[in-house]
């Protein structure tokens, strides 16, 4: 839990409390998967794909598609280079779905 407080201050007004909130970090599998794919996606082996599939419970097609959507949203919020792509090349060529290669490897 984190408590956040907001204050307003300017040259003409004294320090004034505006409000506060309590935030709780929630473990998010989609965020974890997205970060893992961004960092390691270019060098994953078939064994890695099977381990990730087991770890993130992606055995059923409906689970894979739900996680794909959630992971895509997570990637959209990550700070990654503009020319990064799922294949790990920074050339900007060969763009693909978020982790189409991941699903392909799982199905092979």
PDB file of N, CA and C in Angstrom:
ATOM      1  N   UNK A   1       0.835  -1.176   0.000  1.00  0.00           N
ATOM      2  CA  UNK A   1       0.000   0.000   0.000  1.00  0.00           C
ATOM      3  C   UNK A   1       0.886   1.249   0.000  1.00  0.00           C
ATOM      4  N   UNK A   2       0.466   2.213  -0.775  1.00  0.00           N
ATOM      5  CA  UNK A   2       1.179   3.480  -0.861  1.00  0.00           C
ATOM      6  C   UNK A   2       0.160   4.590  -0.673  1.00  0.00           C
ATOM      7  N   UNK A   3       0.501   5.541   0.127  1.00  0.00           N
ATOM      8  CA  UNK A   3      -0.354   6.706   0.322  1.00  0.00           C
ATOM      9  C   UNK A   3       0.228   7.860  -0.497  1.00  0.00           C
ATOM     10  N   UNK A   4      -0.607   8.495  -1.302  1.00  0.00           N
ATOM     11  CA  UNK A   4      -0.180   9.607  -2.147  1.00  0.00           C
ATOM     12  C   UNK A   4      -0.969  10.844  -1.736  1.00  0.00           C
ATOM     13  N   UNK A   5      -0.248  11.938  -1.546  1.00  0.00           N
ATOM     14  CA  UNK A   5      -0.873  13.200  -1.157  1.00  0.00           C
ATOM     15  C   UNK A   5      -0.544  14.251  -2.215  1.00  0.00           C
ATOM     16  N   UNK A   6      -1.508  15.078  -2.555  1.00  0.00           N
ATOM     17  CA  UNK A   6      -1.307  16.137  -3.554  1.00  0.00           C
ATOM     18  C   UNK A   6      -1.385  17.497  -2.872  1.00  0.00           C
ATOM     19  N   UNK A   7      -0.415  18.342  -3.201  1.00  0.00           N
ATOM     20  CA  UNK A   7      -0.360  19.691  -2.648  1.00  0.00           C
ATOM     21  C   UNK A   7      -0.240  20.687  -3.785  1.00  0.00           C
ATOM     22  N   UNK A   8      -0.719  21.885  -3.549  1.00  0.00           N
ATOM     23  CA  UNK A   8      -0.629  22.964  -4.518  1.00  0.00           C
ATOM     24  C   UNK A   8       0.153  24.103  -3.877  1.00  0.00           C
ATOM     25  N   UNK A   9       1.073  24.640  -4.639  1.00  0.00           N
ATOM     26  CA  UNK A   9       1.875  25.746  -4.134  1.00  0.00           C
ATOM     27  C   UNK A   9       2.252  26.631  -5.318  1.00  0.00           C
ATOM     28  N   UNK A  10       2.171  27.903  -5.135  1.00  0.00           N
ATOM     29  CA  UNK A  10       2.615  28.831  -6.173  1.00  0.00           C
ATOM     30  C   UNK A  10       3.244  30.040  -5.490  1.00  0.00           C
ATOM     31  N   UNK A  11       3.704  30.969  -6.299  1.00  0.00           N
ATOM     32  CA  UNK A  11       4.317  32.173  -5.739  1.00  0.00           C
ATOM     33  C   UNK A  11       3.303  33.014  -4.976  1.00  0.00           C
ATOM     34  N   UNK A  12       2.030  32.882  -5.342  1.00  0.00           N
ATOM     35  CA  UNK A  12       1.020  33.745  -4.721  1.00  0.00           C
ATOM     36  C   UNK A  12       0.160  33.029  -3.685  1.00  0.00           C
ATOM     37  N   UNK A  13       0.255  31.716  -3.574  1.00  0.00           N
ATOM     38  CA  UNK A  13      -0.558  30.992  -2.586  1.00  0.00           C
ATOM     39  C   UNK A  13       0.338  30.131  -1.709  1.00  0.00           C
ATOM     40  N   UNK A  14      -0.047  29.982  -0.462  1.00  0.00           N
ATOM     41  CA  UNK A  14       0.740  29.121   0.418  1.00  0.00           C
ATOM     42  C   UNK A  14       0.503  27.642   0.073  1.00  0.00           C
ATOM     43  N   UNK A  15       1.339  26.795   0.620  1.00  0.00           N
ATOM     44  CA  UNK A  15       1.205  25.350   0.422  1.00  0.00           C
ATOM     45  C   UNK A  15      -0.175  24.913   0.907  1.00  0.00           C
ATOM     46  N   UNK A  16      -0.926  24.243   0.005  1.00  0.00           N
ATOM     47  CA  UNK A  16      -2.293  23.846   0.333  1.00  0.00           C
ATOM     48  C   UNK A  16      -2.495  22.374  -0.051  1.00  0.00           C
ATOM     49  N   UNK A  17      -3.009  21.582   0.889  1.00  0.00           N
ATOM     50  CA  UNK A  17      -3.302  20.170   0.637  1.00  0.00           C
ATOM     51  C   UNK A  17      -4.545  20.076  -0.243  1.00  0.00           C
ATOM     52  N   UNK A  18      -4.451  19.299  -1.343  1.00  0.00           N
ATOM     53  CA  UNK A  18      -5.561  19.183  -2.293  1.00  0.00           C
ATOM     54  C   UNK A  18      -6.308  17.856  -2.153  1.00  0.00           C
ATOM     55  N   UNK A  19      -5.650  16.835  -1.655  1.00  0.00           N
ATOM     56  CA  UNK A  19      -6.310  15.543  -1.505  1.00  0.00           C
ATOM     57  C   UNK A  19      -5.294  14.421  -1.413  1.00  0.00           C
ATOM     58  N   UNK A  20      -5.807  13.244  -1.237  1.00  0.00           N
ATOM     59  CA  UNK A  20      -4.923  12.100  -1.121  1.00  0.00           C
ATOM     60  C   UNK A  20      -5.624  10.821  -1.531  1.00  0.00           C
ATOM     61  N   UNK A  21      -4.851   9.795  -1.701  1.00  0.00           N
ATOM     62  CA  UNK A  21      -5.401   8.494  -2.083  1.00  0.00           C
ATOM     63  C   UNK A  21      -4.444   7.402  -1.622  1.00  0.00           C
ATOM     64  N   UNK A  22      -4.983   6.223  -1.473  1.00  0.00           N
ATOM     65  CA  UNK A  22      -4.178   5.059  -1.141  1.00  0.00           C
ATOM     66  C   UNK A  22      -4.194   4.141  -2.347  1.00  0.00           C
ATOM     67  N   UNK A  23      -3.009   3.684  -2.757  1.00  0.00           N
ATOM     68  CA  UNK A  23      -2.882   2.810  -3.913  1.00  0.00           C
ATOM     69  C   UNK A  23      -2.325   1.469  -3.464  1.00  0.00           C
ATOM     70  N   UNK A  24      -2.822   0.419  -4.077  1.00  0.00           N
ATOM     71  CA  UNK A  24      -2.339  -0.918  -3.767  1.00  0.00           C
ATOM     72  C   UNK A  24      -1.828  -1.564  -5.043  1.00  0.00           C
ATOM     73  N   UNK A  25      -0.590  -2.069  -4.995  1.00  0.00           N
ATOM     74  CA  UNK A  25      -0.031  -2.762  -6.145  1.00  0.00           C
ATOM     75  C   UNK A  25      -0.681  -4.130  -6.248  1.00  0.00           C
ATOM     76  N   UNK A  26      -1.109  -4.475  -7.447  1.00  0.00           N
ATOM     77  CA  UNK A  26      -1.712  -5.775  -7.706  1.00  0.00           C
ATOM     78  C   UNK A  26      -0.832  -6.494  -8.719  1.00  0.00           C
ATOM     79  N   UNK A  27      -0.429  -7.717  -8.388  1.00  0.00           N
ATOM     80  CA  UNK A  27       0.375  -8.517  -9.314  1.00  0.00           C
ATOM     81  C   UNK A  27      -0.435  -8.765 -10.581  1.00  0.00           C
ATOM     82  N   UNK A  28       0.160  -8.509 -11.731  1.00  0.00           N
ATOM     83  CA  UNK A  28      -0.542  -8.638 -13.001  1.00  0.00           C
ATOM     84  C   UNK A  28       0.253  -9.556 -13.919  1.00  0.00           C
ATOM     85  N   UNK A  29      -0.273 -10.754 -14.166  1.00  0.00           N
ATOM     86  CA  UNK A  29       0.408 -11.713 -15.025  1.00  0.00           C
ATOM     87  C   UNK A  29       0.658 -11.158 -16.426  1.00  0.00           C
ATOM     88  N   UNK A  30      -0.303 -10.405 -16.958  1.00  0.00           N
ATOM     89  CA  UNK A  30      -0.147  -9.856 -18.305  1.00  0.00           C
ATOM     90  C   UNK A  30       1.017  -8.872 -18.350  1.00  0.00           C
ATOM     91  N   UNK A  31       1.175  -8.067 -17.321  1.00  0.00           N
ATOM     92  CA  UNK A  31       2.306  -7.127 -17.251  1.00  0.00           C
ATOM     93  C   UNK A  31       3.611  -7.894 -17.162  1.00  0.00           C
ATOM     94  N   UNK A  32       3.635  -8.935 -16.331  1.00  0.00           N
ATOM     95  CA  UNK A  32       4.850  -9.743 -16.200  1.00  0.00           C
ATOM     96  C   UNK A  32       5.218 -10.406 -17.525  1.00  0.00           C
ATOM     97  N   UNK A  33       4.222 -10.952 -18.221  1.00  0.00           N
ATOM     98  CA  UNK A  33       4.471 -11.594 -19.508  1.00  0.00           C
ATOM     99  C   UNK A  33       4.951 -10.574 -20.536  1.00  0.00           C
ATOM    100  N   UNK A  34       4.317  -9.415 -20.587  1.00  0.00           N
ATOM    101  CA  UNK A  34       4.706  -8.375 -21.540  1.00  0.00           C
ATOM    102  C   UNK A  34       6.154  -7.948 -21.312  1.00  0.00           C
ATOM    103  N   UNK A  35       6.529  -7.729 -20.058  1.00  0.00           N
ATOM    104  CA  UNK A  35       7.899  -7.326 -19.764  1.00  0.00           C
ATOM    105  C   UNK A  35       8.887  -8.429 -20.148  1.00  0.00           C
ATOM    106  N   UNK A  36       8.530  -9.671 -19.859  1.00  0.00           N
ATOM    107  CA  UNK A  36       9.398 -10.794 -20.213  1.00  0.00           C
ATOM    108  C   UNK A  36       9.586 -10.888 -21.730  1.00  0.00           C
ATOM    109  N   UNK A  37       8.500 -10.732 -22.480  1.00  0.00           N
ATOM    110  CA  UNK A  37       8.591 -10.814 -23.938  1.00  0.00           C
ATOM    111  C   UNK A  37       9.387  -9.655 -24.534  1.00  0.00           C
ATOM    112  N   UNK A  38       9.264  -8.474 -23.955  1.00  0.00           N
ATOM    113  CA  UNK A  38      10.023  -7.323 -24.434  1.00  0.00           C
ATOM    114  C   UNK A  38      11.520  -7.571 -24.239  1.00  0.00           C
ATOM    115  N   UNK A  39      11.876  -8.103 -23.082  1.00  0.00           N
ATOM    116  CA  UNK A  39      13.286  -8.312 -22.764  1.00  0.00           C
ATOM    117  C   UNK A  39      13.867  -9.534 -23.461  1.00  0.00           C
ATOM    118  N   UNK A  40      13.113 -10.648 -23.475  1.00  0.00           N
ATOM    119  CA  UNK A  40      13.657 -11.925 -23.932  1.00  0.00           C
ATOM    120  C   UNK A  40      13.017 -12.470 -25.210  1.00  0.00           C
ATOM    121  N   UNK A  41      12.054 -11.766 -25.780  1.00  0.00           N
ATOM    122  CA  UNK A  41      11.292 -12.292 -26.910  1.00  0.00           C
ATOM    123  C   UNK A  41      12.122 -12.712 -28.107  1.00  0.00           C
ATOM    124  N   UNK A  42      13.250 -12.061 -28.335  1.00  0.00           N
ATOM    125  CA  UNK A  42      14.091 -12.355 -29.499  1.00  0.00           C
ATOM    126  C   UNK A  42      14.912 -13.631 -29.336  1.00  0.00           C
ATOM    127  N   UNK A  43      14.967 -14.188 -28.118  1.00  0.00           N
ATOM    128  CA  UNK A  43      15.840 -15.348 -27.907  1.00  0.00           C
ATOM    129  C   UNK A  43      15.136 -16.505 -27.195  1.00  0.00           C
ATOM    130  N   UNK A  44      13.820 -16.560 -27.259  1.00  0.00           N
ATOM    131  CA  UNK A  44      13.096 -17.649 -26.598  1.00  0.00           C
ATOM    132  C   UNK A  44      13.162 -18.925 -27.427  1.00  0.00           C
ATOM    133  N   UNK A  45      13.355 -20.027 -26.745  1.00  0.00           N
ATOM    134  CA  UNK A  45      13.381 -21.335 -27.404  1.00  0.00           C
ATOM    135  C   UNK A  45      12.024 -22.018 -27.228  1.00  0.00           C
ATOM    136  N   UNK A  46      11.843 -23.152 -27.866  1.00  0.00           N
ATOM    137  CA  UNK A  46      10.612 -23.926 -27.713  1.00  0.00           C
ATOM    138  C   UNK A  46      10.400 -24.320 -26.262  1.00  0.00           C
ATOM    139  N   UNK A  47      11.480 -24.657 -25.566  1.00  0.00           N
ATOM    140  CA  UNK A  47      11.378 -25.008 -24.149  1.00  0.00           C
ATOM    141  C   UNK A  47      10.901 -23.814 -23.335  1.00  0.00           C
ATOM    142  N   UNK A  48      11.430 -22.629 -23.629  1.00  0.00           N
ATOM    143  CA  UNK A  48      10.997 -21.415 -22.931  1.00  0.00           C
ATOM    144  C   UNK A  48       9.513 -21.167 -23.159  1.00  0.00           C
ATOM    145  N   UNK A  49       9.058 -21.374 -24.384  1.00  0.00           N
ATOM    146  CA  UNK A  49       7.649 -21.161 -24.703  1.00  0.00           C
ATOM    147  C   UNK A  49       6.770 -22.098 -23.892  1.00  0.00           C
ATOM    148  N   UNK A  50       7.191 -23.347 -23.769  1.00  0.00           N
ATOM    149  CA  UNK A  50       6.410 -24.316 -22.993  1.00  0.00           C
ATOM    150  C   UNK A  50       6.376 -23.937 -21.518  1.00  0.00           C
ATOM    151  N   UNK A  51       7.506 -23.485 -20.990  1.00  0.00           N
ATOM    152  CA  UNK A  51       7.554 -23.054 -19.590  1.00  0.00           C
ATOM    153  C   UNK A  51       6.664 -21.838 -19.354  1.00  0.00           C
ATOM    154  N   UNK A  52       6.718 -20.868 -20.268  1.00  0.00           N
ATOM    155  CA  UNK A  52       5.861 -19.687 -20.139  1.00  0.00           C
ATOM    156  C   UNK A  52       4.391 -20.061 -20.251  1.00  0.00           C
ATOM    157  N   UNK A  53       4.086 -20.986 -21.155  1.00  0.00           N
ATOM    158  CA  UNK A  53       2.715 -21.441 -21.319  1.00  0.00           C
ATOM    159  C   UNK A  53       2.189 -22.050 -20.026  1.00  0.00           C
ATOM    160  N   UNK A  54       3.023 -22.827 -19.380  1.00  0.00           N
ATOM    161  CA  UNK A  54       2.636 -23.440 -18.112  1.00  0.00           C
ATOM    162  C   UNK A  54       2.534 -22.393 -17.003  1.00  0.00           C
ATOM    163  N   UNK A  55       3.528 -21.528 -16.918  1.00  0.00           N
ATOM    164  CA  UNK A  55       3.571 -20.503 -15.878  1.00  0.00           C
ATOM    165  C   UNK A  55       2.355 -19.572 -15.945  1.00  0.00           C
ATOM    166  N   UNK A  56       1.969 -19.189 -17.153  1.00  0.00           N
ATOM    167  CA  UNK A  56       0.859 -18.250 -17.320  1.00  0.00           C
ATOM    168  C   UNK A  56      -0.458 -18.941 -17.667  1.00  0.00           C
ATOM    169  N   UNK A  57      -0.496 -20.261 -17.524  1.00  0.00           N
ATOM    170  CA  UNK A  57      -1.720 -21.060 -17.740  1.00  0.00           C
ATOM    171  C   UNK A  57      -2.345 -20.755 -19.107  1.00  0.00           C
ATOM    172  N   UNK A  58      -1.550 -20.974 -20.155  1.00  0.00           N
ATOM    173  CA  UNK A  58      -2.004 -20.669 -21.508  1.00  0.00           C
ATOM    174  C   UNK A  58      -2.321 -21.934 -22.297  1.00  0.00           C
ATOM    175  N   UNK A  59      -2.741 -22.970 -21.626  1.00  0.00           N
ATOM    176  CA  UNK A  59      -3.018 -24.241 -22.289  1.00  0.00           C
ATOM    177  C   UNK A  59      -4.239 -24.216 -23.181  1.00  0.00           C
ATOM    178  N   UNK A  60      -5.243 -23.454 -22.816  1.00  0.00           N
ATOM    179  CA  UNK A  60      -6.467 -23.398 -23.614  1.00  0.00           C
ATOM    180  C   UNK A  60      -6.432 -22.192 -24.541  1.00  0.00           C
ATOM    181  N   UNK A  61      -7.006 -22.367 -25.711  1.00  0.00           N
ATOM    182  CA  UNK A  61      -7.000 -21.285 -26.703  1.00  0.00           C
ATOM    183  C   UNK A  61      -7.649 -20.026 -26.155  1.00  0.00           C
ATOM    184  N   UNK A  62      -8.752 -20.157 -25.418  1.00  0.00           N
ATOM    185  CA  UNK A  62      -9.419 -18.976 -24.873  1.00  0.00           C
ATOM    186  C   UNK A  62      -8.513 -18.237 -23.894  1.00  0.00           C
ATOM    187  N   UNK A  63      -7.711 -18.983 -23.130  1.00  0.00           N
ATOM    188  CA  UNK A  63      -6.764 -18.362 -22.206  1.00  0.00           C
ATOM    189  C   UNK A  63      -5.679 -17.611 -22.967  1.00  0.00           C
ATOM    190  N   UNK A  64      -5.203 -18.199 -24.063  1.00  0.00           N
ATOM    191  CA  UNK A  64      -4.157 -17.549 -24.861  1.00  0.00           C
ATOM    192  C   UNK A  64      -4.658 -16.242 -25.447  1.00  0.00           C
ATOM    193  N   UNK A  65      -5.876 -16.248 -25.994  1.00  0.00           N
ATOM    194  CA  UNK A  65      -6.390 -15.022 -26.618  1.00  0.00           C
ATOM    195  C   UNK A  65      -6.669 -13.942 -25.581  1.00  0.00           C
ATOM    196  N   UNK A  66      -7.160 -14.341 -24.408  1.00  0.00           N
ATOM    197  CA  UNK A  66      -7.401 -13.359 -23.346  1.00  0.00           C
ATOM    198  C   UNK A  66      -6.084 -12.747 -22.879  1.00  0.00           C
ATOM    199  N   UNK A  67      -5.074 -13.597 -22.692  1.00  0.00           N
ATOM    200  CA  UNK A  67      -3.769 -13.095 -22.266  1.00  0.00           C
ATOM    201  C   UNK A  67      -3.125 -12.250 -23.360  1.00  0.00           C
ATOM    202  N   UNK A  68      -3.303 -12.620 -24.614  1.00  0.00           N
ATOM    203  CA  UNK A  68      -2.767 -11.841 -25.729  1.00  0.00           C
ATOM    204  C   UNK A  68      -3.303 -10.417 -25.672  1.00  0.00           C
ATOM    205  N   UNK A  69      -4.593 -10.289 -25.468  1.00  0.00           N
ATOM    206  CA  UNK A  69      -5.210  -8.954 -25.399  1.00  0.00           C
ATOM    207  C   UNK A  69      -4.673  -8.166 -24.199  1.00  0.00           C
ATOM    208  N   UNK A  70      -4.626  -8.815 -23.038  1.00  0.00           N
ATOM    209  CA  UNK A  70      -4.150  -8.137 -21.833  1.00  0.00           C
ATOM    210  C   UNK A  70      -2.666  -7.780 -21.945  1.00  0.00           C
ATOM    211  N   UNK A  71      -1.870  -8.679 -22.536  1.00  0.00           N
ATOM    212  CA  UNK A  71      -0.439  -8.401 -22.705  1.00  0.00           C
ATOM    213  C   UNK A  71      -0.227  -7.263 -23.707  1.00  0.00           C
ATOM    214  N   UNK A  72      -1.045  -7.212 -24.755  1.00  0.00           N
ATOM    215  CA  UNK A  72      -0.949  -6.112 -25.728  1.00  0.00           C
ATOM    216  C   UNK A  72      -1.231  -4.775 -25.051  1.00  0.00           C
ATOM    217  N   UNK A  73      -2.223  -4.736 -24.181  1.00  0.00           N
ATOM    218  CA  UNK A  73      -2.514  -3.507 -23.440  1.00  0.00           C
ATOM    219  C   UNK A  73      -1.358  -3.151 -22.510  1.00  0.00           C
ATOM    220  N   UNK A  74      -0.760  -4.164 -21.895  1.00  0.00           N
ATOM    221  CA  UNK A  74       0.375  -3.915 -21.000  1.00  0.00           C
ATOM    222  C   UNK A  74       1.558  -3.365 -21.782  1.00  0.00           C
ATOM    223  N   UNK A  75       1.836  -3.930 -22.957  1.00  0.00           N
ATOM    224  CA  UNK A  75       2.946  -3.448 -23.786  1.00  0.00           C
ATOM    225  C   UNK A  75       2.713  -1.992 -24.179  1.00  0.00           C
ATOM    226  N   UNK A  76       1.474  -1.636 -24.435  1.00  0.00           N
ATOM    227  CA  UNK A  76       1.162  -0.258 -24.824  1.00  0.00           C
ATOM    228  C   UNK A  76       1.542   0.734 -23.728  1.00  0.00           C
ATOM    229  N   UNK A  77       1.605   0.270 -22.488  1.00  0.00           N
ATOM    230  CA  UNK A  77       1.952   1.149 -21.374  1.00  0.00           C
ATOM    231  C   UNK A  77       3.408   1.050 -20.934  1.00  0.00           C
ATOM    232  N   UNK A  78       4.192   0.231 -21.618  1.00  0.00           N
ATOM    233  CA  UNK A  78       5.606   0.103 -21.283  1.00  0.00           C
ATOM    234  C   UNK A  78       6.430   1.145 -22.033  1.00  0.00           C
ATOM    235  N   UNK A  79       7.538   1.516 -21.448  1.00  0.00           N
ATOM    236  CA  UNK A  79       8.453   2.462 -22.082  1.00  0.00           C
ATOM    237  C   UNK A  79       9.471   1.650 -22.887  1.00  0.00           C
ATOM    238  N   UNK A  80       9.193   1.486 -24.178  1.00  0.00           N
ATOM    239  CA  UNK A  80      10.068   0.699 -25.048  1.00  0.00           C
ATOM    240  C   UNK A  80      10.480   1.567 -26.238  1.00  0.00           C
ATOM    241  N   UNK A  81      11.608   1.248 -26.867  1.00  0.00           N
ATOM    242  CA  UNK A  81      12.035   2.028 -28.037  1.00  0.00           C
ATOM    243  C   UNK A  81      10.973   1.993 -29.136  1.00  0.00           C
ATOM    244  N   UNK A  82      10.794   3.101 -29.823  1.00  0.00           N
ATOM    245  CA  UNK A  82       9.778   3.179 -30.876  1.00  0.00           C
ATOM    246  C   UNK A  82      10.011   2.172 -31.986  1.00  0.00           C
ATOM    247  N   UNK A  83      11.257   1.846 -32.272  1.00  0.00           N
ATOM    248  CA  UNK A  83      11.537   0.941 -33.383  1.00  0.00           C
ATOM    249  C   UNK A  83      11.682  -0.513 -32.936  1.00  0.00           C
ATOM    250  N   UNK A  84      11.310  -0.827 -31.685  1.00  0.00           N
ATOM    251  CA  UNK A  84      11.329  -2.213 -31.211  1.00  0.00           C
ATOM    252  C   UNK A  84      10.197  -2.982 -31.883  1.00  0.00           C
ATOM    253  N   UNK A  85      10.419  -4.262 -32.147  1.00  0.00           N
ATOM    254  CA  UNK A  85       9.320  -5.096 -32.639  1.00  0.00           C
ATOM    255  C   UNK A  85       9.421  -6.471 -32.008  1.00  0.00           C
ATOM    256  N   UNK A  86       8.411  -7.253 -32.163  1.00  0.00           N
ATOM    257  CA  UNK A  86       8.295  -8.548 -31.493  1.00  0.00           C
ATOM    258  C   UNK A  86       9.386  -9.528 -31.893  1.00  0.00           C
ATOM    259  N   UNK A  87      10.016  -9.314 -33.011  1.00  0.00           N
ATOM    260  CA  UNK A  87      11.064 -10.220 -33.460  1.00  0.00           C
ATOM    261  C   UNK A  87      12.420  -9.882 -32.848  1.00  0.00           C
ATOM    262  N   UNK A  88      12.477  -8.773 -32.095  1.00  0.00           N
ATOM    263  CA  UNK A  88      13.706  -8.419 -31.409  1.00  0.00           C
ATOM    264  C   UNK A  88      14.651  -7.562 -32.221  1.00  0.00           C
ATOM    265  N   UNK A  89      14.323  -7.295 -33.453  1.00  0.00           N
ATOM    266  CA  UNK A  89      15.166  -6.466 -34.300  1.00  0.00           C
ATOM    267  C   UNK A  89      14.776  -5.010 -34.109  1.00  0.00           C
ATOM    268  N   UNK A  90      15.750  -4.141 -34.119  1.00  0.00           N
ATOM    269  CA  UNK A  90      15.453  -2.713 -34.013  1.00  0.00           C
ATOM    270  C   UNK A  90      15.362  -2.051 -35.381  1.00  0.00           C
ATOM    271  N   UNK A  91      15.322  -2.848 -36.442  1.00  0.00           N
ATOM    272  CA  UNK A  91      15.303  -2.289 -37.793  1.00  0.00           C
ATOM    273  C   UNK A  91      13.939  -1.739 -38.173  1.00  0.00           C
ATOM    274  N   UNK A  92      12.885  -2.181 -37.466  1.00  0.00           N
ATOM    275  CA  UNK A  92      11.546  -1.739 -37.805  1.00  0.00           C
ATOM    276  C   UNK A  92      10.901  -2.605 -38.860  1.00  0.00           C
ATOM    277  N   UNK A  93      11.644  -3.562 -39.403  1.00  0.00           N
ATOM    278  CA  UNK A  93      11.091  -4.451 -40.414  1.00  0.00           C
ATOM    279  C   UNK A  93      10.510  -5.693 -39.745  1.00  0.00           C
ATOM    280  N   UNK A  94       9.570  -6.333 -40.390  1.00  0.00           N
ATOM    281  CA  UNK A  94       9.041  -7.597 -39.904  1.00  0.00           C
ATOM    282  C   UNK A  94       8.106  -7.473 -38.723  1.00  0.00           C
ATOM    283  N   UNK A  95       7.403  -6.364 -38.615  1.00  0.00           N
ATOM    284  CA  UNK A  95       6.471  -6.208 -37.511  1.00  0.00           C
ATOM    285  C   UNK A  95       5.487  -7.365 -37.490  1.00  0.00           C
ATOM    286  N   UNK A  96       5.040  -7.713 -36.313  1.00  0.00           N
ATOM    287  CA  UNK A  96       4.144  -8.843 -36.146  1.00  0.00           C
ATOM    288  C   UNK A  96       3.170  -8.523 -35.027  1.00  0.00           C
ATOM    289  N   UNK A  97       2.203  -9.399 -34.822  1.00  0.00           N
ATOM    290  CA  UNK A  97       1.320  -9.256 -33.678  1.00  0.00           C
ATOM    291  C   UNK A  97       2.170  -9.342 -32.428  1.00  0.00           C
ATOM    292  N   UNK A  98       1.614  -8.905 -31.303  1.00  0.00           N
ATOM    293  CA  UNK A  98       2.372  -8.801 -30.059  1.00  0.00           C
ATOM    294  C   UNK A  98       3.278  -9.983 -29.809  1.00  0.00           C
ATOM    295  N   UNK A  99       2.756 -11.139 -29.767  1.00  0.00           N
ATOM    296  CA  UNK A  99       3.622 -12.296 -29.591  1.00  0.00           C
ATOM    297  C   UNK A  99       3.104 -13.467 -30.399  1.00  0.00           C
ATOM    298  N   UNK A 100       2.856 -13.162 -31.659  1.00  0.00           N
ATOM    299  CA  UNK A 100       2.419 -14.202 -32.578  1.00  0.00           C
ATOM    300  C   UNK A 100       3.406 -15.351 -32.631  1.00  0.00           C
ATOM    301  N   UNK A 101       4.688 -15.024 -32.540  1.00  0.00           N
ATOM    302  CA  UNK A 101       5.688 -16.075 -32.540  1.00  0.00           C
ATOM    303  C   UNK A 101       5.546 -16.951 -31.308  1.00  0.00           C
ATOM    304  N   UNK A 102       5.112 -16.362 -30.193  1.00  0.00           N
ATOM    305  CA  UNK A 102       4.926 -17.120 -28.952  1.00  0.00           C
ATOM    306  C   UNK A 102       3.807 -18.141 -29.132  1.00  0.00           C
ATOM    307  N   UNK A 103       2.694 -17.709 -29.677  1.00  0.00           N
ATOM    308  CA  UNK A 103       1.566 -18.615 -29.891  1.00  0.00           C
ATOM    309  C   UNK A 103       1.945 -19.672 -30.919  1.00  0.00           C
ATOM    310  N   UNK A 104       2.643 -19.256 -31.993  1.00  0.00           N
ATOM    311  CA  UNK A 104       3.055 -20.217 -33.011  1.00  0.00           C
ATOM    312  C   UNK A 104       3.927 -21.303 -32.407  1.00  0.00           C
ATOM    313  N   UNK A 105       4.908 -20.914 -31.591  1.00  0.00           N
ATOM    314  CA  UNK A 105       5.790 -21.891 -30.960  1.00  0.00           C
ATOM    315  C   UNK A 105       5.001 -22.812 -30.030  1.00  0.00           C
ATOM    316  N   UNK A 106       4.024 -22.274 -29.327  1.00  0.00           N
ATOM    317  CA  UNK A 106       3.240 -23.098 -28.394  1.00  0.00           C
ATOM    318  C   UNK A 106       2.435 -24.141 -29.146  1.00  0.00           C
ATOM    319  N   UNK A 107       1.966 -23.782 -30.338  1.00  0.00           N
ATOM    320  CA  UNK A 107       1.130 -24.701 -31.089  1.00  0.00           C
ATOM    321  C   UNK A 107       1.955 -25.738 -31.841  1.00  0.00           C
ATOM    322  N   UNK A 108       3.229 -25.431 -32.095  1.00  0.00           N
ATOM    323  CA  UNK A 108       4.106 -26.373 -32.807  1.00  0.00           C
ATOM    324  C   UNK A 108       4.476 -27.554 -31.944  1.00  0.00           C
TER     325      UNK A 108
END
